[in-house]
Amino acid sequence: MAQPERRSISSSTEKDAVSNNEHTKQTPNDLDAGADFAPKSKRSDGKIELLESDCYDQLGFTFPSWKKWGILSVIFIVQVSMNFNASVYANDIKPLSMHFNVSEQAARVGQMIFLVAYAFGSELWAPWSEDFGRWPILQLSLLFVNLWQIPCALAPNFGTIIVGRFLGGISSAGGSVTLGMVADMWQADDQQYAVAFIVLSSVGGSIVGPVAGSFIQKYLSWRWNFWIQLIFGGVVQVIHFFLVPETRSTILLNREAKRRRKAGETNIYGPDELKEHRITLREVGVIWVRPFEMFVREPIVLWLSLLSGFSDALIFTFLESYTPVFSQWNFGVIETGLAFIPIAVGYIIAYFSFFPFIHRHRQIRRKDPDALQPEARLYWLLYVAPLETIGLFGFAWTSLGPPRVHWIAPMIFSSLVGIANYSIYMATIDYMVAAYGPYSASATGGNALARDFLAGIAAMYSTPFYSNVGHKYKLEWPTTILAVLALIVTIPIYIFYWKGPSIRAKSKFAQTLASDMKARGGRGSIAAKDAEQPSHVEEA
């Protein structure tokens, strides 16, 4: 299939797209676009604002590759730990049910409420990381998450666990900060390898949970499920504390301005030092509300988020369906947990499968920065998205059990679901970053919201779904229904690939980008992360 072309695309931070400063900030990226700029921005009060162009070598963009990927590797395990907390709880459902004398369905509320709170928590943390920096916010998030494990581990009643799980979920910063750190260190057209890596950590954590959880359930008491979450989270927090520096550009500019004032340049100030208020309630409100607004009003965000959320919910559905499916082959707790490994294999295959396309796109952009439209980032998904439907159909009708089917068959098909799940998350995130410019954080926020929220709901319906649908084929028909739904929700991928430009042209946010393009005289550029005005998409 031919790949769509585009003229230019760029992005900036969510908060910077909200506010309009009295003066315009410019960066080395504007140099690439042929923009004229002064070394510093002088205000009417005589104070001089330090711009990215004045100390670009101090920012995350110029970190050496080994440092960038070292930071990203730590962020990888941070993200794994947060998703581990969400998924490992499933192995505590039966022990909790027995200990507190509640039904297993009631015990699943702890998993559901964590995921639903996580969906909203990641959005609540976003504006604060933009203003106060990634490092302190992520440290604070990790601290709270770890602290809420203690009342869960020591819980005298089940209500304490529900409260602790809710607070742990709402305290999880998640992708709102980790993807922001990618944007701190890589320009928009160079982020794809890094985004692919972070996406792998996000989906990978949901598989580490059931694998490790099976051993916890087999050999330890239910309280150790929470103690191990605390130990994992504590180790991760310590590693992050010592090995990850601040990456947020405005924070680094503030530090550089203070250093220069101490060196004698008394009139130099960082961007945050010149603001009357670090962040206004209005800005916070707009940032919090916008993901929900885009989710409802933007067809691309809505349908691709639903697709991504449905795909993620499948994994948490599997957490419940694996036990009845593989018990037919006499799988115990540990064997059932290890049966999730093929999904992880699918994730890794999918991760590397994107490399040739990312490389090709980078080569094209180096020759002509305006060559590709955002829809080009959906290209590989056109071929791998159907694997979700194929994998679910295959998993359904290889769940017949012995002697008709060997246990390896449903595992093979589950790996296809893993390939599709990773690819859907990666491609939809990548496309939204390219398509929505300064609003990409809100667009991807809607994606993350759908994934965690639908996964939380899945924790509640999965077991009843597999217990009450059908008569003769109680394990096969539920998964078949999921396969049909997967077929339906993947259709918009093909619509957006071919009709995406015309759909975006009708978008309120795309119109804002187009207006900015005209205001800039049609120049194409990769906007800086602190550009106050939205950057633009110019159609061929």
XYZ file of C-alpha atoms in Angstrom:
540
model
C 0.000 0.000 0.000
C 1.229 3.486 -0.781
C 2.050 5.589 2.237
C 0.410 9.001 2.650
C 2.629 12.035 2.473
C 2.696 15.118 4.598
C 4.326 18.482 4.497
C 5.177 19.111 8.137
C 4.257 18.281 11.678
C 5.358 19.443 15.103
C 4.508 19.314 18.762
C 4.922 21.228 22.015
C 3.882 20.721 25.576
C 0.315 20.713 26.754
C 0.704 23.561 29.184
C 2.473 25.765 26.650
C -0.390 25.284 24.234
C -2.783 26.547 26.914
C -1.166 29.852 27.778
C -0.102 32.820 25.656
C 2.895 34.744 27.020
C 3.613 38.374 26.261
C 6.663 37.407 24.250
C 7.493 34.611 21.863
C 10.126 31.998 22.678
C 12.298 30.619 19.906
C 14.716 27.748 19.768
C 17.333 26.189 17.517
C 14.462 24.447 15.784
C 13.369 27.823 14.476
C 16.824 28.187 12.993
C 16.179 25.068 10.969
C 12.994 26.651 9.677
C 14.820 29.815 8.705
C 13.432 31.901 11.571
C 15.161 35.035 12.789
C 15.733 35.248 16.487
C 17.661 37.211 19.051
C 19.916 35.372 21.482
C 17.767 36.445 24.424
C 14.256 37.773 24.942
C 14.211 41.185 26.645
C 11.055 42.228 28.443
C 9.550 45.668 28.977
C 10.748 45.605 32.597
C 14.327 45.170 31.451
C 14.670 41.581 32.589
C 16.094 39.168 30.058
C 14.577 35.722 29.670
C 16.930 32.867 28.968
C 15.751 30.943 25.919
C 16.482 27.399 24.798
C 18.618 28.831 21.994
C 20.883 30.515 24.561
C 21.902 27.266 26.269
C 20.725 24.483 24.009
C 23.746 22.394 24.968
C 22.399 22.239 28.550
C 19.047 20.707 27.578
C 17.944 17.098 27.317
C 18.010 17.207 23.522
C 21.814 17.328 23.574
C 22.390 14.577 26.109
C 24.683 11.903 24.623
C 22.870 8.806 23.379
C 24.212 6.625 26.198
C 22.790 9.051 28.767
C 19.401 9.306 27.062
C 19.019 5.546 26.845
C 20.340 5.087 30.376
C 17.627 7.432 31.645
C 15.041 5.709 29.474
C 16.086 2.294 30.804
C 15.352 3.429 34.353
C 12.028 4.890 33.211
C 11.359 1.507 31.596
C 11.508 -0.293 34.933
C 9.511 2.503 36.603
C 6.729 1.938 34.081
C 6.986 -1.843 34.470
C 6.634 -1.502 38.240
C 3.464 0.586 37.928
C 1.826 -1.876 35.565
C 3.104 -4.764 37.675
C 1.123 -3.307 40.585
C -2.001 -3.368 38.438
C -1.716 -6.944 37.208
C -0.098 -8.920 40.052
C -3.126 -8.331 42.276
C -5.096 -10.910 40.240
C -3.083 -13.662 41.930
C -4.290 -12.434 45.321
C -8.007 -12.709 44.563
C -8.541 -16.248 45.852
C -6.375 -15.834 48.977
C -8.120 -12.545 49.806
C -11.513 -14.120 49.252
C -10.707 -16.915 51.674
C -9.040 -14.742 54.315
C -11.699 -12.015 54.502
C -14.636 -14.276 53.711
C -15.757 -12.256 50.679
C -16.729 -13.547 47.253
C -14.055 -13.702 44.555
C -16.076 -11.211 42.533
C -15.929 -8.785 45.465
C -12.187 -9.389 45.783
C -11.743 -8.325 42.149
C -12.882 -4.820 43.074
C -9.334 -4.221 44.315
C -7.985 -4.751 40.808
C -10.754 -2.806 39.127
C -10.507 0.231 41.369
C -6.714 0.426 41.002
C -6.930 0.462 37.198
C -9.794 2.963 37.056
C -7.993 5.255 39.511
C -4.782 4.778 37.502
C -6.638 5.953 34.378
C -7.470 9.267 36.023
C -4.336 9.522 38.146
C -1.967 9.702 35.201
C -3.915 12.703 33.891
C -3.987 14.432 37.285
C -0.183 14.309 37.575
C 0.480 15.672 34.058
C 0.339 19.459 34.600
C 2.490 19.330 37.717
C 5.338 17.557 35.912
C 5.278 20.296 33.277
C 5.640 23.033 35.897
C 7.726 21.535 38.701
C 9.758 19.065 36.653
C 9.660 15.368 35.860
C 12.043 14.210 38.600
C 10.265 15.510 41.734
C 6.812 14.575 40.457
C 7.859 11.035 39.566
C 9.604 10.679 42.918
C 6.486 11.917 44.708
C 4.291 9.548 42.702
C 6.527 6.566 43.468
C 6.639 7.522 47.152
C 2.846 7.652 47.446
C 2.372 4.417 45.492
C 4.843 2.675 47.786
C 3.313 4.098 50.954
C -0.175 2.873 50.032
C 1.156 -0.689 49.786
C 1.726 -0.710 53.552
C -1.919 -0.438 54.688
C -2.823 -3.057 52.075
C -0.203 -5.478 53.375
C -1.284 -4.888 56.989
C -5.008 -4.655 56.237
C -7.243 -5.800 59.109
C -10.263 -5.877 56.781
C -11.016 -5.905 53.064
C -12.227 -2.298 53.049
C -8.698 -1.157 53.883
C -7.404 -2.914 50.779
C -9.992 -1.206 48.579
C -9.025 2.218 49.921
C -5.303 1.479 49.608
C -5.686 0.222 46.039
C -7.672 3.307 45.051
C -5.071 5.646 46.536
C -2.262 3.646 44.910
C -3.926 3.933 41.507
C -4.625 7.654 41.771
C -1.012 8.185 42.888
C 0.440 6.504 39.774
C 1.779 9.105 37.343
C 2.268 6.574 34.546
C 2.690 7.562 30.919
C 1.849 11.230 31.457
C 5.344 11.705 32.868
C 7.286 8.944 31.124
C 6.197 9.971 27.616
C 6.864 13.574 28.622
C 10.465 12.633 29.340
C 10.768 11.207 25.845
C 9.648 14.575 24.485
C 12.238 16.270 26.745
C 15.123 14.433 25.106
C 14.078 13.802 21.514
C 12.581 16.123 18.915
C 9.192 15.090 17.544
C 10.492 13.390 14.411
C 13.187 11.494 16.322
C 11.032 10.095 19.132
C 9.749 6.879 17.576
C 12.438 4.487 18.850
C 12.088 5.918 22.342
C 8.279 5.818 22.259
C 8.404 2.192 21.090
C 10.650 1.354 24.065
C 8.343 3.021 26.592
C 5.287 1.329 25.089
C 7.049 -2.019 25.542
C 7.537 -1.243 29.239
C 3.876 -0.357 29.617
C 2.492 -3.550 28.102
C 5.326 -5.651 29.531
C 4.423 -4.831 33.116
C 0.997 -6.393 32.669
C 2.689 -9.713 31.823
C 5.388 -9.628 34.500
C 2.560 -9.435 37.056
C 0.864 -12.801 36.427
C 4.179 -14.601 35.877
C 5.690 -13.402 39.166
C 2.305 -13.472 40.879
C 1.895 -17.170 40.274
C 4.979 -17.908 42.410
C 3.825 -15.467 45.092
C 0.412 -17.140 45.215
C 1.926 -20.613 45.362
C 4.562 -20.111 48.031
C 3.679 -17.002 50.059
C 0.737 -15.568 51.971
C -1.543 -12.961 50.458
C 0.183 -10.167 52.349
C 3.402 -10.807 50.413
C 1.657 -9.816 47.200
C 1.695 -6.247 48.544
C 5.069 -6.473 50.270
C 6.676 -7.520 46.989
C 4.964 -4.637 45.190
C 6.484 -2.368 47.861
C 9.945 -3.921 47.536
C 9.873 -3.638 43.740
C 8.603 -0.061 43.905
C 11.124 0.910 46.576
C 14.078 -0.432 44.585
C 12.824 1.355 41.489
C 12.418 4.618 43.390
C 15.963 4.447 44.746
C 17.374 3.723 41.273
C 15.387 6.627 39.838
C 16.516 8.924 42.678
C 20.219 8.405 41.981
C 20.390 7.739 38.246
C 17.791 9.967 36.572
C 18.421 13.728 36.281
C 15.828 16.376 35.556
C 14.952 16.576 31.855
C 12.199 19.205 31.674
C 13.512 22.122 29.575
C 12.011 24.964 31.597
C 13.509 23.590 34.815
C 16.932 23.300 33.203
C 16.622 26.873 31.890
C 15.766 28.117 35.384
C 18.836 26.375 36.801
C 21.087 27.777 34.089
C 19.736 31.302 34.687
C 20.505 31.014 38.411
C 24.007 29.776 37.616
C 24.613 32.718 35.284
C 23.370 35.223 37.854
C 25.836 33.816 40.354
C 28.533 34.207 37.682
C 27.718 37.907 37.264
C 24.931 38.115 34.652
C 22.550 39.704 37.114
C 19.624 40.354 34.743
C 19.157 36.820 33.358
C 16.071 34.844 34.394
C 14.541 31.496 33.555
C 11.029 31.239 32.072
C 9.377 30.150 35.314
C 11.115 32.875 37.330
C 9.379 35.547 35.269
C 5.874 34.188 35.744
C 3.635 35.767 38.321
C 2.103 32.352 38.992
C 3.943 29.102 38.290
C 0.726 27.500 37.114
C -2.791 28.886 37.283
C -5.903 26.990 38.248
C -7.280 27.758 34.798
C -4.302 26.106 33.123
C -4.630 23.079 35.373
C -8.338 22.865 34.616
C -7.835 23.122 30.863
C -5.125 20.471 30.901
C -7.249 18.122 33.002
C -10.403 18.604 30.940
C -8.889 18.542 27.463
C -8.191 14.754 27.272
C -11.862 14.091 28.017
C -12.962 16.744 25.529
C -10.788 15.283 22.781
C -11.932 11.778 23.639
C -15.551 12.798 23.097
C -15.206 15.274 20.230
C -12.338 13.931 18.126
C -13.287 10.845 16.060
C -9.657 9.837 15.639
C -8.960 10.013 19.379
C -12.240 8.311 20.250
C -11.995 5.320 17.928
C -8.276 4.705 18.217
C -8.491 5.023 22.008
C -11.380 2.570 22.115
C -9.364 0.192 19.938
C -6.322 0.560 22.188
C -8.437 0.246 25.338
C -10.251 -2.826 24.050
C -6.934 -4.435 23.185
C -5.509 -3.764 26.647
C -8.694 -5.019 28.301
C -8.086 -8.328 26.533
C -4.926 -8.858 28.556
C -6.803 -8.394 31.809
C -9.567 -10.616 30.468
C -6.875 -13.235 29.874
C -5.815 -12.882 33.501
C -9.187 -14.385 34.392
C -9.751 -16.730 31.440
C -6.376 -18.463 31.559
C -7.247 -20.394 34.710
C -10.368 -22.154 33.352
C -8.819 -22.603 29.897
C -5.519 -24.157 30.967
C -6.919 -26.081 33.915
C -8.244 -28.459 31.234
C -4.634 -29.577 30.792
C -4.192 -29.763 34.574
C -2.131 -26.571 34.736
C -1.498 -25.433 38.288
C -1.008 -21.872 39.508
C 2.606 -21.590 38.346
C 2.017 -23.273 34.981
C -0.892 -20.922 34.310
C 1.287 -17.916 35.145
C 4.034 -19.130 32.818
C 1.427 -19.476 30.068
C 1.521 -15.680 29.789
C 5.083 -15.782 28.473
C 3.955 -16.265 24.827
C 2.158 -12.902 25.058
C 5.444 -11.335 26.184
C 7.161 -12.997 23.217
C 4.521 -11.410 20.988
C 5.285 -8.016 22.507
C 8.999 -8.359 21.802
C 8.384 -9.504 18.212
C 6.065 -6.548 17.651
C 8.574 -4.130 19.192
C 11.324 -5.109 16.773
C 8.920 -5.308 13.826
C 8.504 -1.516 13.947
C 12.219 -0.852 13.503
C 12.384 -1.132 9.686
C 9.465 1.273 9.298
C 10.840 3.774 11.805
C 14.199 3.655 10.038
C 12.580 4.118 6.649
C 10.517 7.081 7.825
C 13.607 8.750 9.304
C 15.483 8.313 6.038
C 12.606 9.860 4.107
C 12.378 12.832 6.477
C 16.112 13.468 6.257
C 15.773 13.882 2.513
C 12.551 15.874 2.751
C 11.300 16.888 6.244
C 7.840 17.514 4.772
C 7.481 14.176 2.993
C 5.212 12.172 5.283
C 1.755 12.777 6.649
C 0.941 11.553 10.172
C -1.141 8.737 8.660
C 2.089 7.116 7.474
C 2.634 6.037 11.089
C -0.405 3.752 10.835
C 1.019 1.885 7.852
C 2.414 -1.187 9.644
C -0.700 -1.392 11.803
C -2.784 -2.071 8.690
C -1.121 -5.484 8.506
C -0.722 -6.460 12.164
C -4.043 -5.230 13.605
C -5.955 -8.199 12.069
C -3.757 -10.497 14.162
C -5.908 -9.539 17.139
C -9.034 -11.000 15.546
C -7.110 -14.000 14.205
C -5.463 -14.614 17.572
C -8.760 -14.418 19.450
C -10.577 -16.747 17.056
C -7.668 -19.154 17.246
C -7.464 -18.940 21.033
C -11.219 -19.528 21.261
C -11.341 -22.737 19.261
C -8.097 -24.172 20.575
C -9.532 -23.882 24.095
C -11.415 -27.153 23.597
C -8.933 -28.960 25.801
C -7.428 -32.435 25.545
C -7.376 -34.752 23.756
C -8.568 -32.680 20.784
C -6.039 -29.866 21.162
C -2.541 -29.564 22.611
C -1.966 -26.782 25.161
C 0.648 -25.115 22.952
C -2.034 -24.135 20.406
C -3.851 -21.463 22.487
C -0.467 -20.134 23.579
C 0.583 -19.626 19.969
C -2.596 -17.714 19.228
C -2.176 -15.670 22.407
C 1.198 -14.516 21.072
C -0.607 -13.132 18.010
C -2.845 -11.156 20.355
C 0.322 -9.877 22.041
C 1.757 -8.731 18.711
C -1.457 -6.899 17.881
C -1.838 -5.387 21.359
C 1.633 -3.867 21.334
C 1.298 -2.678 17.736
C -2.048 -1.018 18.376
C -0.734 0.873 21.384
C 2.491 1.895 19.670
C 0.946 2.969 16.368
C -1.966 4.864 17.907
C 0.302 6.759 20.314
C 2.775 7.498 17.507
C 0.014 8.695 15.183
C -1.593 10.969 17.795
C 1.770 12.567 18.601
C 2.251 13.334 14.909
C -1.335 14.367 14.180
C -2.164 16.621 17.124
C 1.011 18.603 17.675
C 0.773 20.601 20.923
C -2.397 18.721 21.840
C -0.773 15.303 21.535
C -0.472 14.947 25.317
C -4.253 15.283 25.593
C -4.833 12.947 22.659
C -2.543 10.254 24.065
C -4.050 10.955 27.496
C -7.406 9.870 26.103
C -5.728 6.743 24.786
C -4.220 5.911 28.183
C -7.503 6.724 29.904
C -9.373 4.250 27.709
C -6.757 1.518 28.168
C -6.685 1.620 31.958
C -10.394 2.283 32.429
C -11.527 -0.536 30.125
C -8.929 -2.864 31.626
C -10.384 -2.105 35.054
C -13.895 -2.902 33.868
C -12.578 -6.116 32.293
C -11.355 -7.276 35.699
C -14.988 -7.391 36.828
C -16.735 -8.967 33.846
C -14.151 -11.521 32.718
C -14.925 -14.437 35.040
C -18.743 -14.093 34.832
C -18.333 -13.704 31.082
C -16.463 -16.985 30.809
C -18.800 -18.718 33.257
C -22.210 -17.757 31.911
C -21.972 -17.336 28.138
C -22.882 -20.406 26.126
C -23.693 -23.929 27.228
C -21.603 -26.573 25.552
C -18.726 -24.220 24.637
C -18.500 -21.914 27.648
C -14.831 -21.139 27.069
C -14.989 -20.866 23.287
C -17.969 -18.566 22.714
C -16.859 -15.704 24.998
C -13.520 -15.407 23.201
C -15.323 -15.679 19.851
C -17.457 -12.703 20.860
C -14.273 -10.795 21.704
C -12.884 -11.699 18.280
C -15.947 -10.255 16.548
C -15.642 -7.070 18.599
C -11.953 -6.879 17.692
C -12.870 -7.060 14.010
C -15.312 -4.173 14.416
C -13.031 -1.857 16.389
C -10.103 -2.306 13.981
C -12.095 -1.022 10.979
C -11.440 2.677 11.828
C -7.693 2.103 11.375
C -8.215 1.739 7.639
C -10.623 4.680 7.500
C -8.167 6.974 9.279
C -5.266 5.788 7.145
C -6.978 6.828 3.931
C -9.274 9.616 5.151
C -7.265 10.935 8.087
C -6.247 14.255 6.458
C -9.824 15.192 5.625
C -11.025 14.143 9.099
C -8.321 16.182 10.780
C -9.213 19.178 8.603
C -12.636 19.263 10.284
C -11.154 19.086 13.769
C -11.269 22.091 16.081
C -7.693 21.367 17.121
C -6.505 20.886 13.546
C -8.056 24.242 12.616
C -6.041 25.855 15.405
C -2.907 24.291 13.986
C -3.805 25.491 10.475
C -4.403 29.032 11.741
C -1.008 29.010 13.389
C 0.536 27.849 10.121
C -0.937 30.855 8.329
C 0.219 33.182 11.091
C 3.753 31.880 10.631
C 3.593 32.354 6.912
C 3.321 28.679 6.086
C 6.730 27.822 7.493
C 7.318 24.236 8.442
C 9.191 23.600 11.653
C 9.535 21.308 14.567
C 8.316 23.499 17.396
C 10.194 23.617 20.608
C 8.776 22.065 23.680
C 8.231 25.510 25.160
C 6.760 27.223 22.108
C 3.774 29.191 23.297
C 1.766 28.820 20.122
C 0.666 25.501 18.600
C 2.811 24.283 15.748
C 1.288 23.397 12.443
C 0.348 20.704 10.010
C 0.636 21.703 6.383
C -1.163 19.502 3.896
C 0.315 18.690 0.538
